[in-house]
C-alpha cells in the first residue's frame, strides 16, 4: 500500500451526498499518468438505433457511485489501497459526427493505455467498445467476455451503415481486434430480426450462451466455461446493463425481459478474478428511461465490482 494513491473523499468528513460528483468520489485528474486504473466517462450514444439516452450515463453513474464504500464485502479487496485509481473525466465526443467520435474515443483510450493504466469506461452506447478495443488491442487479438441481452454482431443498419451499437463485435472481429475463438457472450435473449441472426458469429467461433442455458447451468458453471474459452491471454470485459432484467435495470435503450438479477451479475463479475483483464466497460445506462436511479445504481455497482477484480489483479502483479 502506498499513501501516494488517490483516495475517495472521506465520508466521515464530507457526507456522501455532498461535494463534487466523480466516479467513486475520487479526484478528477488531467491524465492517466501514474494511475493503475483510470475510470473514464464516454458520454456518447450516436450509435443508438432505437431509444437514445446513454449519453447521459456517465454523469448519473458518477452520481450513484457516491453510494459505493471503500471495501468489497465478499473479497475484502480495498481497491483504493492496493491500486492507484482516479476519475480521468469524460473523453471528447461529438454528438453529431459518428466517425469523429470514434476517432476521439480511440485517441482518448490510447492516451490512458500509453500511460500504463487499465481503462474502466462508462458509456455511452455499445458502439463505444469498438474504438476502445482499437486502442487496447495493441496488435494483439484479444479475448472477450461479453454480458448482454444482444449479440451486437449484426452487419449493417439503415442501408449500408456499418457502425451502430448493434454491430461493434462484428467490426472488431473483422478488424482483427478480437480472436473470435476466444469470445463468449452471456445472457443473449429476446426477439431477433430474423432466424439465423447469430449464425455469422457462431461460424466465426463465438460461443453464445443464451439466457435459457444460463438458467439451466448457473453462474458458476457458465463462468468456468468462459474462463476456459478466454484462457490466460489478454481479455476485455464488456458489461451491457441490458443484460440485467429491466425490472432491476429499466433505464436502458433496448430492454429485454427475462434477464439476470443484479445478484447474478455481481456473482459472475466476481468470478472474473482469474481472467487477464486489459480493460472493461459498463455501457447502455440511459438515465432518461430510469426509475429512481436504480439502473445507474446497478451500473455504478457493476463498475465497483469490476474495479475490485482489476485492482486485485494489479495488486497481485506488484
Ligand atoms: Mn450491447
Ligand atoms: Mn444489449
Tab-separated table of C-alpha atoms and ligand atoms in Angstrom:
chain	number	residue	atom	x	y	z
A	1	UNK	CA	0.000	0.000	0.000
A	2	UNK	CA	1.168	3.465	-0.835
A	3	UNK	CA	-0.125	6.671	0.684
A	4	UNK	CA	0.642	8.271	-2.680
A	5	UNK	CA	-2.527	6.716	-4.080
A	6	UNK	CA	-5.581	8.826	-4.779
A	7	UNK	CA	-8.297	8.370	-2.179
A	8	UNK	CA	-12.029	8.987	-2.233
A	9	UNK	CA	-13.312	11.936	-0.241
A	10	UNK	CA	-13.575	10.756	3.378
A	11	UNK	CA	-17.244	10.005	4.049
A	12	UNK	CA	-16.664	10.709	7.745
A	13	UNK	CA	-15.708	14.289	6.882
A	14	UNK	CA	-17.838	15.126	3.867
A	15	UNK	CA	-21.148	13.244	3.707
A	16	UNK	CA	-21.626	11.166	0.603
A	17	UNK	CA	-24.383	13.366	-0.814
A	18	UNK	CA	-22.121	16.419	-0.720
A	19	UNK	CA	-19.194	17.607	-2.798
A	20	UNK	CA	-18.378	17.067	-6.473
A	21	UNK	CA	-19.866	14.137	-8.333
A	22	UNK	CA	-16.990	11.939	-9.572
A	23	UNK	CA	-16.546	8.200	-10.028
A	24	UNK	CA	-16.267	6.646	-6.534
A	25	UNK	CA	-15.712	10.159	-5.073
A	26	UNK	CA	-12.141	10.035	-6.359
A	27	UNK	CA	-10.245	13.100	-7.526
A	28	UNK	CA	-10.550	14.090	-11.176
A	29	UNK	CA	-7.118	14.162	-12.787
A	30	UNK	CA	-5.970	15.541	-16.148
A	31	UNK	CA	-4.174	12.445	-17.445
A	32	UNK	CA	-3.719	8.795	-16.500
A	33	UNK	CA	-0.044	9.374	-15.594
A	34	UNK	CA	0.838	7.339	-12.534
A	35	UNK	CA	-2.500	5.544	-12.419
A	36	UNK	CA	-3.016	1.782	-12.350
A	37	UNK	CA	-6.688	2.115	-13.266
A	38	UNK	CA	-8.416	5.036	-14.994
A	39	UNK	CA	-12.162	5.475	-14.578
A	40	UNK	CA	-13.374	7.309	-17.667
A	41	UNK	CA	-16.727	8.535	-18.947
A	42	UNK	CA	-17.729	8.286	-22.613
A	43	UNK	CA	-20.958	10.294	-22.911
A	44	UNK	CA	-21.895	9.361	-26.466
A	45	UNK	CA	-24.881	7.490	-27.899
A	46	UNK	CA	-24.550	8.242	-31.602
A	47	UNK	CA	-24.566	4.513	-32.374
A	48	UNK	CA	-28.032	4.002	-30.889
A	49	UNK	CA	-30.617	2.590	-33.310
A	50	UNK	CA	-33.738	2.992	-31.176
A	51	UNK	CA	-34.132	4.813	-27.843
A	52	UNK	CA	-31.244	7.221	-27.250
A	53	UNK	CA	-30.131	8.491	-23.841
A	54	UNK	CA	-26.951	6.626	-22.883
A	55	UNK	CA	-25.028	9.869	-23.469
A	56	UNK	CA	-26.312	10.817	-20.019
A	57	UNK	CA	-24.937	7.604	-18.476
A	58	UNK	CA	-21.543	8.729	-17.145
A	59	UNK	CA	-22.898	11.699	-15.214
A	60	UNK	CA	-25.593	9.676	-13.460
A	61	UNK	CA	-23.307	6.699	-12.798
A	62	UNK	CA	-20.861	9.135	-11.181
A	63	UNK	CA	-23.678	10.407	-9.011
A	64	UNK	CA	-24.827	6.941	-7.910
A	65	UNK	CA	-21.234	5.789	-7.384
A	66	UNK	CA	-21.205	8.026	-4.310
A	67	UNK	CA	-23.042	5.114	-2.666
A	68	UNK	CA	-20.000	2.844	-3.008
A	69	UNK	CA	-17.798	2.424	0.067
A	70	UNK	CA	-14.115	1.541	0.312
A	71	UNK	CA	-14.052	-2.244	0.685
A	72	UNK	CA	-15.661	-5.190	-1.093
A	73	UNK	CA	-17.761	-7.110	1.410
A	74	UNK	CA	-17.038	-10.586	-0.058
A	75	UNK	CA	-13.468	-10.469	-1.371
A	76	UNK	CA	-12.183	-7.936	1.156
A	77	UNK	CA	-10.458	-6.038	-1.654
A	78	UNK	CA	-9.960	-2.343	-0.933
A	79	UNK	CA	-9.309	-1.048	-4.434
A	80	UNK	CA	-8.071	2.403	-3.412
A	81	UNK	CA	-5.488	0.926	-1.040
A	82	UNK	CA	-3.978	-1.559	-3.485
A	83	UNK	CA	-4.152	0.377	-6.748
A	84	UNK	CA	-3.858	3.988	-7.805
A	85	UNK	CA	-7.259	4.877	-9.235
A	86	UNK	CA	-8.763	8.199	-10.319
A	87	UNK	CA	-11.500	9.690	-12.461
A	88	UNK	CA	-9.899	10.996	-15.658
A	89	UNK	CA	-13.083	12.787	-16.691
A	90	UNK	CA	-15.035	12.341	-19.908
A	91	UNK	CA	-13.489	11.735	-23.303
A	92	UNK	CA	-14.103	14.275	-26.047
A	93	UNK	CA	-17.093	13.250	-28.164
A	94	UNK	CA	-19.076	14.811	-31.000
A	95	UNK	CA	-22.832	14.178	-30.732
A	96	UNK	CA	-23.415	14.898	-34.425
A	97	UNK	CA	-20.442	13.126	-36.008
A	98	UNK	CA	-20.043	9.371	-35.600
A	99	UNK	CA	-16.615	8.915	-37.189
A	100	UNK	CA	-15.185	11.943	-35.402
A	101	UNK	CA	-16.406	10.436	-32.121
A	102	UNK	CA	-14.930	7.006	-32.862
A	103	UNK	CA	-11.568	8.653	-33.579
A	104	UNK	CA	-11.547	10.781	-30.464
A	105	UNK	CA	-12.674	7.906	-28.227
A	106	UNK	CA	-9.864	5.743	-29.603
A	107	UNK	CA	-7.339	8.555	-29.045
A	108	UNK	CA	-8.603	9.130	-25.503
A	109	UNK	CA	-8.324	5.473	-24.536
A	110	UNK	CA	-4.944	5.176	-26.270
A	111	UNK	CA	-3.643	8.004	-24.082
A	112	UNK	CA	-4.721	6.059	-20.990
A	113	UNK	CA	-3.187	2.784	-22.190
A	114	UNK	CA	0.082	4.517	-23.123
A	115	UNK	CA	0.413	5.681	-19.514
A	116	UNK	CA	0.215	2.030	-18.494
A	117	UNK	CA	-3.207	2.361	-16.891
A	118	UNK	CA	-6.142	-0.014	-17.369
A	119	UNK	CA	-9.246	1.805	-18.657
A	120	UNK	CA	-12.580	1.142	-16.944
A	121	UNK	CA	-15.075	3.040	-19.097
A	122	UNK	CA	-18.675	4.053	-18.546
A	123	UNK	CA	-20.790	4.679	-21.647
A	124	UNK	CA	-22.372	5.572	-23.738
A	125	UNK	CA	-23.929	3.096	-26.113
A	126	UNK	CA	-22.224	-0.172	-27.002
A	127	UNK	CA	-20.538	1.172	-30.136
A	128	UNK	CA	-18.003	2.877	-27.833
A	129	UNK	CA	-16.451	-0.530	-27.208
A	130	UNK	CA	-15.196	-0.678	-30.822
A	131	UNK	CA	-12.838	2.329	-30.560
A	132	UNK	CA	-11.851	1.185	-27.063
A	133	UNK	CA	-10.808	-2.191	-28.497
A	134	UNK	CA	-8.877	-0.426	-31.279
A	135	UNK	CA	-6.869	1.335	-28.569
A	136	UNK	CA	-6.327	-1.526	-26.109
A	137	UNK	CA	-5.630	-4.352	-28.583
A	138	UNK	CA	-2.135	-3.058	-29.477
A	139	UNK	CA	-1.655	-5.550	-32.280
A	140	UNK	CA	-2.924	-8.491	-30.216
A	141	UNK	CA	-6.169	-10.332	-30.827
A	142	UNK	CA	-7.950	-10.047	-27.511
A	143	UNK	CA	-10.404	-12.410	-25.870
A	144	UNK	CA	-13.799	-11.009	-24.890
A	145	UNK	CA	-16.255	-11.749	-22.106
A	146	UNK	CA	-19.477	-10.017	-23.115
A	147	UNK	CA	-22.552	-9.734	-20.875
A	148	UNK	CA	-25.547	-8.597	-22.908
A	149	UNK	CA	-29.097	-9.384	-23.976
A	150	UNK	CA	-27.856	-8.887	-27.540
A	151	UNK	CA	-25.008	-10.338	-29.559
A	152	UNK	CA	-24.191	-6.978	-31.243
A	153	UNK	CA	-22.711	-8.833	-34.223
A	154	UNK	CA	-25.138	-7.639	-36.905
A	155	UNK	CA	-23.703	-6.432	-40.188
A	156	UNK	CA	-25.424	-3.184	-41.205
A	157	UNK	CA	-28.390	-0.947	-40.461
A	158	UNK	CA	-30.495	1.575	-42.403
A	159	UNK	CA	-28.910	0.738	-45.718
A	160	UNK	CA	-25.167	0.363	-45.560
A	161	UNK	CA	-24.331	1.820	-42.183
A	162	UNK	CA	-21.655	-0.366	-40.643
A	163	UNK	CA	-21.338	1.422	-37.292
A	164	UNK	CA	-24.138	1.150	-34.736
A	165	UNK	CA	-24.452	-0.300	-31.241
A	166	UNK	CA	-25.763	-3.458	-32.941
A	167	UNK	CA	-22.522	-4.091	-34.854
A	168	UNK	CA	-19.393	-3.412	-32.729
A	169	UNK	CA	-18.276	-7.010	-32.227
A	170	UNK	CA	-18.676	-7.915	-35.901
A	171	UNK	CA	-16.489	-4.953	-36.832
A	172	UNK	CA	-13.979	-5.824	-34.079
A	173	UNK	CA	-13.669	-9.397	-35.383
A	174	UNK	CA	-13.305	-8.155	-38.975
A	175	UNK	CA	-10.648	-5.660	-37.896
A	176	UNK	CA	-8.656	-8.400	-36.178
A	177	UNK	CA	-9.038	-6.824	-32.725
A	178	UNK	CA	-10.670	-9.919	-31.218
A	179	UNK	CA	-9.998	-13.628	-31.581
A	180	UNK	CA	-13.494	-14.989	-32.286
A	181	UNK	CA	-12.499	-18.363	-30.807
A	182	UNK	CA	-11.911	-16.522	-27.516
A	183	UNK	CA	-15.230	-14.652	-27.370
A	184	UNK	CA	-18.046	-15.654	-25.050
A	185	UNK	CA	-21.389	-13.824	-24.958
A	186	UNK	CA	-23.581	-14.458	-21.917
A	187	UNK	CA	-27.256	-13.637	-21.367
A	188	UNK	CA	-28.340	-13.324	-25.008
A	189	UNK	CA	-32.132	-13.352	-25.389
A	190	UNK	CA	-35.130	-11.633	-26.868
A	191	UNK	CA	-36.653	-11.444	-30.280
A	192	UNK	CA	-34.332	-11.161	-33.271
A	193	UNK	CA	-34.682	-9.519	-36.670
A	194	UNK	CA	-34.564	-12.869	-38.448
A	195	UNK	CA	-33.811	-16.501	-37.686
A	196	UNK	CA	-30.125	-17.106	-38.187
A	197	UNK	CA	-29.222	-13.622	-36.935
A	198	UNK	CA	-26.441	-15.122	-34.801
A	199	UNK	CA	-25.165	-17.579	-37.416
A	200	UNK	CA	-22.325	-15.353	-38.616
A	201	UNK	CA	-20.948	-15.020	-35.076
A	202	UNK	CA	-21.244	-18.746	-34.418
A	203	UNK	CA	-19.487	-19.514	-37.713
A	204	UNK	CA	-16.545	-17.373	-36.548
A	205	UNK	CA	-16.333	-19.466	-33.385
A	206	UNK	CA	-18.072	-17.108	-30.951
A	207	UNK	CA	-19.626	-19.015	-28.032
A	208	UNK	CA	-23.118	-17.670	-27.381
A	209	UNK	CA	-24.612	-18.680	-24.034
A	210	UNK	CA	-28.283	-17.852	-24.282
A	211	UNK	CA	-30.169	-16.918	-21.134
A	212	UNK	CA	-32.011	-20.221	-21.216
A	213	UNK	CA	-28.704	-22.103	-20.968
A	214	UNK	CA	-27.532	-19.812	-18.170
A	215	UNK	CA	-30.710	-20.607	-16.198
A	216	UNK	CA	-30.104	-24.349	-16.705
A	217	UNK	CA	-26.422	-24.333	-15.716
A	218	UNK	CA	-25.969	-21.431	-13.300
A	219	UNK	CA	-23.320	-18.765	-12.890
A	220	UNK	CA	-20.520	-20.965	-11.561
A	221	UNK	CA	-20.548	-23.448	-14.463
A	222	UNK	CA	-21.014	-20.758	-17.080
A	223	UNK	CA	-18.135	-18.667	-15.766
A	224	UNK	CA	-15.869	-21.724	-15.544
A	225	UNK	CA	-16.528	-22.263	-19.238
A	226	UNK	CA	-15.983	-18.566	-20.006
A	227	UNK	CA	-12.642	-18.712	-18.203
A	228	UNK	CA	-11.616	-21.758	-20.279
A	229	UNK	CA	-12.625	-20.041	-23.520
A	230	UNK	CA	-10.541	-16.904	-22.941
A	231	UNK	CA	-7.609	-18.767	-21.345
A	232	UNK	CA	-4.729	-16.814	-19.765
A	233	UNK	CA	-4.294	-14.416	-22.661
A	234	UNK	CA	-5.313	-10.720	-22.599
A	235	UNK	CA	-9.074	-10.301	-22.427
A	236	UNK	CA	-11.506	-7.412	-22.457
A	237	UNK	CA	-14.731	-7.440	-20.405
A	238	UNK	CA	-17.820	-5.582	-21.584
A	239	UNK	CA	-20.976	-5.286	-19.497
A	240	UNK	CA	-24.152	-4.085	-21.218
A	241	UNK	CA	-26.597	-3.072	-18.487
A	242	UNK	CA	-29.454	-4.528	-20.565
A	243	UNK	CA	-28.145	-7.983	-19.645
A	244	UNK	CA	-29.841	-7.313	-16.295
A	245	UNK	CA	-33.601	-7.740	-16.195
A	246	UNK	CA	-35.498	-4.499	-16.903
A	247	UNK	CA	-37.353	-4.900	-13.591
A	248	UNK	CA	-33.978	-4.173	-11.964
A	249	UNK	CA	-32.440	-2.017	-14.720
A	250	UNK	CA	-35.183	-0.299	-16.718
A	251	UNK	CA	-33.062	2.700	-17.714
A	252	UNK	CA	-31.671	1.416	-20.970
A	253	UNK	CA	-32.470	1.836	-24.651
A	254	UNK	CA	-33.198	-1.762	-25.655
A	255	UNK	CA	-34.700	-3.598	-22.665
A	256	UNK	CA	-35.398	-7.354	-22.868
A	257	UNK	CA	-37.327	-9.187	-20.166
A	258	UNK	CA	-36.026	-12.424	-18.665
A	259	UNK	CA	-32.585	-11.103	-17.755
A	260	UNK	CA	-30.030	-11.547	-14.995
A	261	UNK	CA	-30.779	-10.425	-11.489
A	262	UNK	CA	-28.329	-7.848	-10.204
A	263	UNK	CA	-27.120	-10.545	-7.776
A	264	UNK	CA	-26.336	-12.980	-10.600
A	265	UNK	CA	-24.481	-10.229	-12.438
A	266	UNK	CA	-22.377	-9.480	-9.345
A	267	UNK	CA	-21.625	-13.159	-8.857
A	268	UNK	CA	-20.418	-13.528	-12.446
A	269	UNK	CA	-18.167	-10.473	-12.319
A	270	UNK	CA	-16.538	-11.750	-9.102
A	271	UNK	CA	-15.744	-14.975	-10.982
A	272	UNK	CA	-13.578	-12.992	-13.436
A	273	UNK	CA	-10.749	-12.867	-10.891
A	274	UNK	CA	-8.505	-15.264	-12.877
A	275	UNK	CA	-9.085	-13.610	-16.251
A	276	UNK	CA	-6.240	-11.429	-17.636
A	277	UNK	CA	-8.307	-8.243	-17.881
A	278	UNK	CA	-6.825	-5.440	-20.019
A	279	UNK	CA	-9.861	-3.178	-19.827
A	280	UNK	CA	-13.568	-3.201	-19.114
A	281	UNK	CA	-16.672	-1.140	-19.584
A	282	UNK	CA	-20.254	-0.679	-18.415
A	283	UNK	CA	-22.484	0.572	-21.224
A	284	UNK	CA	-26.054	1.447	-22.162
A	285	UNK	CA	-27.186	3.073	-18.893
A	286	UNK	CA	-29.782	5.559	-20.216
A	287	UNK	CA	-30.974	7.801	-17.362
A	288	UNK	CA	-33.948	9.290	-19.287
A	289	UNK	CA	-35.634	5.855	-19.041
A	290	UNK	CA	-34.569	5.190	-15.465
A	291	UNK	CA	-36.813	4.935	-12.411
A	292	UNK	CA	-35.477	6.158	-9.085
A	293	UNK	CA	-31.919	5.893	-10.474
A	294	UNK	CA	-31.888	2.108	-9.955
A	295	UNK	CA	-30.208	1.458	-13.305
A	296	UNK	CA	-27.474	3.997	-12.665
A	297	UNK	CA	-27.002	2.408	-9.234
A	298	UNK	CA	-26.710	-1.027	-10.882
A	299	UNK	CA	-24.193	0.454	-13.338
A	300	UNK	CA	-22.163	2.084	-10.552
A	301	UNK	CA	-22.200	-1.143	-8.558
A	302	UNK	CA	-21.065	-3.237	-11.532
A	303	UNK	CA	-18.305	-0.675	-12.085
A	304	UNK	CA	-17.263	-1.131	-8.445
A	305	UNK	CA	-17.345	-4.943	-8.828
A	306	UNK	CA	-15.132	-4.697	-11.942
A	307	UNK	CA	-12.845	-2.204	-10.205
A	308	UNK	CA	-12.329	-4.570	-7.268
A	309	UNK	CA	-11.472	-7.504	-9.564
A	310	UNK	CA	-8.994	-5.448	-11.601
A	311	UNK	CA	-7.465	-3.821	-8.505
A	312	UNK	CA	-6.950	-7.286	-7.030
A	313	UNK	CA	-5.062	-8.276	-10.168
A	314	UNK	CA	-2.958	-5.097	-10.156
A	315	UNK	CA	-2.017	-5.763	-6.563
A	316	UNK	CA	-1.141	-9.417	-7.256
A	317	UNK	CA	1.264	-8.346	-10.051
A	318	UNK	CA	3.096	-5.814	-7.884
B	1	LIG	MN1	-24.865	-4.331	-26.291
B	2	LIG	MN1	-27.827	-5.038	-25.306
